[in-house]
Amino acid sequence: MEFLSYLISGISLGSVYAIIALGYTMVYGIAKMLNFAHGDVIMVGGYLSYYAMFSFGLPWFVALPASMIVCACIGMLIERLAYKPLRQAPSLAVLITAIGVSYFLQNSALLIFGANPKTYSNPFQSVNPDGSINAGISLFGGQLTITYVSIVTIISCIIIMLALNFFTSKTKMGKAMRACSEDKGAAQLMGINVNRTISITFAIGSALAAVAGVLLCSSYTLIQPTTGSMPGIRAFTAAVFGGIGSIPGAFLGGLLIGIIESLAKAYISTQLSNSIVFAVLIIVLLVRPAGLLGKYVPEKV
């Protein structure tokens, strides 16, 4: 029963990583940019929902869309100011700029919200008639408890992955994104607005980061300016693990990274869990350099 509990915890954690990794993989797949500021957009989304729910008293189903809209606008602004001028620049320049944007967001949050962590109450819980709070459901005679936030996280991840698959394969904008991913020049010749397509991609990725921020803070109940740093790195690892540029790959990679991390903490060592995750990543990349579901694309000469 303990193993099942750790497994569910890992799937829940991996679902958060998968949602973040979907943002990474969309931006890289279409714009061929590694947006390392993505993890800090998670933190911004967490703060926005925190103040919306606990300062203005809005319910979570209002605060979440509001934070998604604001984060989508922030993502588009970051792309317009920081990344668009570097479309033709070397990848190292883009990487350094992304790191700079990441530190800018962290220090801005430090100045605006302060350094002290804030307690993020779990919005996904039920209140019993006697006023007591029920945070989850018990199974197998109470031996296994699954929290509501875990259920919401797993279901949200599945819905988002299916919705993104439908969006990219069936809608006009999704097909434009796939065309830009294949060849921006040819897509532009066919009448596709490449700049608008990339901006919308950043908007979708940042909106997903806001969802991940709410789910992550609901699980760990604390938020501070560095909240998104490590989850962002792990989610990027998940995107590479599954095959960056692949939506199913980001989903699979996120789940596997979450499960490996949870089981490593439970059965091996809490201190070594990160090392184990990255060791597994290295082994997988040695066998499959493109990731589990990634495709090797030879460079054209």
Coordinates of C-alpha atoms in Angstrom, one line a residue:
M1 CA 0.0 0.0 0.0
E2 CA 2.9 2.4 0.7
F3 CA 4.2 1.7 -2.8
L4 CA 0.8 2.6 -4.3
S5 CA 0.7 5.8 -2.3
Y6 CA 4.2 6.8 -3.5
L7 CA 3.2 5.9 -7.0
I8 CA 0.1 8.2 -7.0
S9 CA 2.2 10.9 -5.4
G10 CA 4.7 10.6 -8.2
I11 CA 2.1 10.6 -10.9
S12 CA 0.6 13.8 -9.4
L13 CA 4.0 15.5 -9.2
G14 CA 4.8 14.2 -12.7
S15 CA 1.5 15.7 -14.0
V16 CA 2.7 19.1 -12.8
Y17 CA 6.0 18.6 -14.6
A18 CA 4.2 17.4 -17.7
I19 CA 2.1 20.6 -17.8
I20 CA 5.2 22.7 -17.5
A21 CA 7.1 20.6 -20.0
L22 CA 4.3 21.0 -22.5
G23 CA 5.0 24.8 -22.5
Y24 CA 8.7 24.1 -23.0
T25 CA 8.2 21.7 -25.8
M26 CA 5.7 23.9 -27.7
V27 CA 8.0 26.9 -27.7
Y28 CA 11.0 24.8 -28.7
G29 CA 9.2 22.8 -31.3
I30 CA 7.9 26.0 -33.1
A31 CA 10.4 28.8 -32.3
K32 CA 13.4 26.5 -31.7
M33 CA 14.2 28.5 -28.5
L34 CA 14.8 27.3 -25.0
N35 CA 12.7 29.6 -22.8
F36 CA 14.4 29.2 -19.4
A37 CA 12.2 32.0 -18.1
H38 CA 9.3 29.6 -18.3
G39 CA 9.8 28.3 -14.7
D40 CA 9.5 31.9 -13.4
V41 CA 6.2 32.4 -15.2
I42 CA 5.0 29.6 -13.0
M43 CA 5.9 31.7 -10.0
V44 CA 4.1 34.7 -11.4
G45 CA 1.0 32.6 -12.0
G46 CA 1.2 31.3 -8.5
Y47 CA 1.4 34.8 -7.0
L48 CA -1.4 36.2 -9.2
S49 CA -3.8 33.4 -8.2
Y50 CA -2.7 33.8 -4.5
Y51 CA -3.7 37.4 -4.4
A52 CA -6.8 36.8 -6.4
M53 CA -8.0 34.1 -4.1
F54 CA -6.8 35.1 -0.7
S55 CA -6.7 38.9 -0.9
F56 CA -9.7 39.6 -3.2
G57 CA -11.7 36.5 -2.2
L58 CA -12.2 35.2 -5.7
P59 CA -13.0 31.5 -6.1
W60 CA -10.3 29.4 -7.8
F61 CA -12.3 28.9 -11.0
V62 CA -12.2 32.7 -11.5
A63 CA -8.7 33.3 -10.2
L64 CA -7.2 30.5 -12.4
P65 CA -8.5 31.9 -15.8
A66 CA -7.5 35.4 -14.7
S67 CA -3.9 34.4 -13.9
M68 CA -3.8 32.4 -17.2
I69 CA -4.8 35.5 -19.2
V70 CA -2.2 37.7 -17.4
C71 CA 0.6 35.1 -17.8
A72 CA -0.3 34.7 -21.5
C73 CA 0.1 38.5 -21.9
I74 CA 3.4 38.3 -20.0
G75 CA 4.6 35.5 -22.2
M76 CA 3.8 37.4 -25.4
L77 CA 5.5 40.5 -24.0
I78 CA 8.7 38.5 -23.1
E79 CA 8.7 37.1 -26.6
R80 CA 8.2 40.5 -28.3
L81 CA 10.9 42.3 -26.2
A82 CA 13.5 39.6 -25.5
Y83 CA 13.3 36.9 -28.1
K84 CA 11.9 38.4 -31.3
P85 CA 15.0 40.6 -31.9
L86 CA 17.2 37.4 -31.6
R87 CA 15.4 35.2 -34.1
Q88 CA 18.5 35.1 -36.4
A89 CA 21.0 35.3 -33.5
P90 CA 23.2 32.4 -32.4
S91 CA 21.6 30.0 -29.9
L92 CA 24.0 31.1 -27.2
A93 CA 22.7 34.6 -27.3
V94 CA 19.1 33.4 -26.9
L95 CA 20.2 31.2 -24.0
I96 CA 21.9 34.0 -22.2
T97 CA 18.9 36.3 -22.8
A98 CA 16.5 33.6 -21.4
I99 CA 18.6 33.3 -18.2
G100 CA 18.6 37.1 -17.9
V101 CA 14.8 37.2 -18.3
S102 CA 14.5 34.5 -15.6
Y103 CA 16.6 36.6 -13.1
F104 CA 14.7 39.7 -14.0
L105 CA 11.3 38.0 -13.2
Q106 CA 12.7 36.6 -9.9
N107 CA 14.1 39.9 -8.7
S108 CA 11.0 41.8 -9.8
A109 CA 8.9 39.3 -7.7
L110 CA 11.3 39.9 -4.8
L111 CA 10.8 43.6 -4.9
I112 CA 7.0 43.5 -5.5
F113 CA 6.0 40.5 -3.3
G114 CA 8.9 40.4 -0.8
A115 CA 11.3 37.6 0.2
N116 CA 9.2 35.9 2.9
P117 CA 7.3 32.8 1.7
K118 CA 3.5 33.1 1.7
T119 CA 1.2 30.3 2.7
Y120 CA -0.9 29.1 -0.2
S121 CA -4.0 27.4 1.1
N122 CA -5.2 24.5 -0.9
P123 CA -8.3 25.6 -2.9
F124 CA -9.1 22.0 -4.0
Q125 CA -10.8 20.6 -0.8
S126 CA -14.3 20.0 0.4
V127 CA -16.0 21.3 3.6
N128 CA -18.1 18.9 5.6
P129 CA -21.4 19.9 7.1
D130 CA -19.8 20.2 10.6
G131 CA -17.3 22.7 9.2
S132 CA -14.3 20.4 9.1
I133 CA -12.1 20.2 6.0
N134 CA -11.8 17.1 3.9
A135 CA -8.6 17.2 1.8
G136 CA -9.0 13.9 0.0
I137 CA -10.7 10.5 -0.3
S138 CA -9.8 7.4 1.5
L139 CA -9.6 3.9 -0.1
F140 CA -9.0 0.4 1.1
G141 CA -10.4 1.1 4.6
G142 CA -8.5 4.3 5.0
Q143 CA -5.1 2.7 4.3
L144 CA -4.7 4.9 1.2
T145 CA -5.7 8.5 0.9
I146 CA -5.7 10.4 -2.4
T147 CA -5.9 14.1 -2.0
Y148 CA -8.2 16.2 -4.1
V149 CA -5.4 18.3 -5.5
S150 CA -3.7 15.1 -6.8
I151 CA -6.9 14.1 -8.5
V152 CA -7.4 17.5 -10.0
T153 CA -3.7 17.7 -11.1
I154 CA -3.8 14.3 -12.9
I155 CA -7.1 15.0 -14.6
S156 CA -6.0 18.5 -15.6
C157 CA -2.8 17.1 -17.2
I158 CA -4.7 14.5 -19.2
I159 CA -7.2 17.1 -20.4
I160 CA -4.5 19.6 -21.4
M161 CA -2.5 17.1 -23.3
L162 CA -5.5 15.9 -25.3
A163 CA -6.7 19.4 -25.9
L164 CA -3.2 20.4 -27.2
N165 CA -3.1 17.4 -29.5
F166 CA -6.5 18.3 -30.9
F167 CA -5.5 21.9 -31.2
T168 CA -2.3 21.2 -33.1
S169 CA -3.8 18.6 -35.4
K170 CA -7.3 19.9 -36.2
T171 CA -7.4 23.7 -35.9
K172 CA -6.1 26.3 -38.5
M173 CA -3.7 27.9 -36.0
G174 CA -2.4 24.5 -34.8
K175 CA -1.6 23.5 -38.4
A176 CA 0.1 26.9 -38.8
M177 CA 2.2 26.1 -35.7
R178 CA 3.2 22.7 -37.2
A179 CA 4.1 24.4 -40.5
C180 CA 6.3 26.9 -38.7
S181 CA 7.9 24.1 -36.8
E182 CA 8.8 22.4 -40.1
D183 CA 10.0 25.4 -42.1
K184 CA 9.4 29.0 -41.2
G185 CA 10.4 30.3 -44.6
A186 CA 8.1 28.0 -46.5
A187 CA 5.3 28.7 -44.0
Q188 CA 5.7 32.5 -44.6
L189 CA 5.6 31.9 -48.4
M190 CA 2.3 30.1 -47.9
G191 CA 0.7 33.1 -46.2
I192 CA 1.2 32.1 -42.6
N193 CA 2.0 35.0 -40.2
V194 CA 5.0 33.5 -38.5
N195 CA 5.4 36.3 -35.9
R196 CA 1.8 36.0 -34.7
T197 CA 2.1 32.2 -34.6
I198 CA 5.2 32.3 -32.4
S199 CA 3.5 34.9 -30.1
I200 CA 0.4 32.7 -29.7
T201 CA 2.7 29.8 -28.9
F202 CA 4.4 31.7 -26.1
A203 CA 0.9 32.8 -24.9
I204 CA -0.3 29.2 -24.7
G205 CA 2.9 28.0 -23.0
S206 CA 2.7 30.8 -20.4
A207 CA -1.0 30.1 -19.8
L208 CA -0.1 26.5 -19.1
A209 CA 2.6 27.8 -16.7
A210 CA -0.1 29.6 -14.7
V211 CA -2.1 26.4 -14.4
A212 CA 1.0 24.6 -13.2
G213 CA 1.7 27.4 -10.7
V214 CA -1.7 27.0 -9.1
L215 CA -1.4 23.2 -8.9
L216 CA 2.2 23.3 -7.7
C217 CA 1.5 25.8 -4.9
S218 CA -1.7 23.9 -3.9
S219 CA 0.4 20.8 -3.4
Y220 CA 3.3 22.4 -1.5
T221 CA 1.3 25.3 0.1
L222 CA 4.1 27.8 -0.1
I223 CA 5.1 30.4 -2.7
Q224 CA 8.2 32.6 -2.9
P225 CA 10.1 34.3 -5.7
T226 CA 12.2 31.1 -6.4
T227 CA 9.2 28.8 -6.4
G228 CA 9.4 28.0 -10.2
S229 CA 13.2 27.5 -10.5
M230 CA 13.6 23.8 -9.7
P231 CA 10.3 22.7 -11.0
G232 CA 11.2 24.5 -14.2
I233 CA 14.5 22.7 -14.5
R234 CA 12.9 19.3 -13.8
A235 CA 10.2 20.0 -16.3
F236 CA 12.8 20.9 -18.9
T237 CA 14.5 17.6 -18.1
A238 CA 11.1 15.9 -18.6
A239 CA 10.7 17.5 -22.0
V240 CA 14.2 16.3 -23.1
F241 CA 13.5 12.9 -21.5
G242 CA 10.3 12.4 -23.5
G243 CA 11.6 14.1 -26.7
I244 CA 11.5 17.8 -26.8
G245 CA 9.1 19.1 -29.5
S246 CA 6.7 16.2 -28.9
I247 CA 3.5 16.8 -26.9
P248 CA 3.0 13.1 -26.0
G249 CA 6.7 13.0 -25.2
A250 CA 6.5 15.9 -22.8
F251 CA 3.5 14.2 -21.1
L252 CA 5.3 10.8 -20.8
G253 CA 8.5 12.4 -19.7
G254 CA 6.8 14.5 -17.0
L255 CA 5.1 11.4 -15.6
L256 CA 8.2 9.3 -15.6
I257 CA 10.4 12.0 -14.0
G258 CA 7.7 12.5 -11.2
I259 CA 7.5 8.8 -10.5
I260 CA 11.3 8.3 -10.5
E261 CA 11.7 11.3 -8.1
S262 CA 9.0 10.1 -5.8
L263 CA 10.2 6.5 -5.6
A264 CA 13.8 7.7 -5.2
K265 CA 12.9 9.9 -2.2
A266 CA 10.9 7.1 -0.6
Y267 CA 13.2 4.1 -1.1
I268 CA 16.8 5.5 -1.7
S269 CA 17.5 9.0 -0.5
T270 CA 15.9 12.4 -0.4
Q271 CA 19.2 14.1 -0.9
L272 CA 20.1 11.9 -3.9
S273 CA 16.7 12.1 -5.7
N274 CA 17.8 14.8 -8.1
S275 CA 21.0 13.0 -8.9
I276 CA 19.0 9.8 -9.6
V277 CA 16.6 11.7 -11.9
F278 CA 19.4 13.2 -14.0
A279 CA 21.4 9.9 -14.0
V280 CA 18.3 8.2 -15.6
L281 CA 18.1 11.1 -18.1
I282 CA 21.7 10.6 -19.1
I283 CA 21.3 6.9 -19.5
V284 CA 18.2 7.3 -21.7
L285 CA 19.9 10.0 -23.9
L286 CA 22.8 7.7 -24.4
V287 CA 20.5 5.0 -25.8
R288 CA 18.0 7.4 -27.5
P289 CA 19.6 10.9 -28.1
A290 CA 16.3 12.3 -29.3
G291 CA 14.3 11.2 -26.2
L292 CA 11.8 8.4 -25.7
L293 CA 9.3 9.7 -28.3
G294 CA 11.5 12.2 -30.1
K295 CA 12.4 11.9 -33.7
Y296 CA 16.0 12.3 -35.0
V297 CA 16.0 14.9 -37.7
P298 CA 19.2 15.1 -39.8
E299 CA 20.6 18.6 -40.5
K300 CA 20.2 19.7 -44.1
V301 CA 23.5 20.7 -45.7

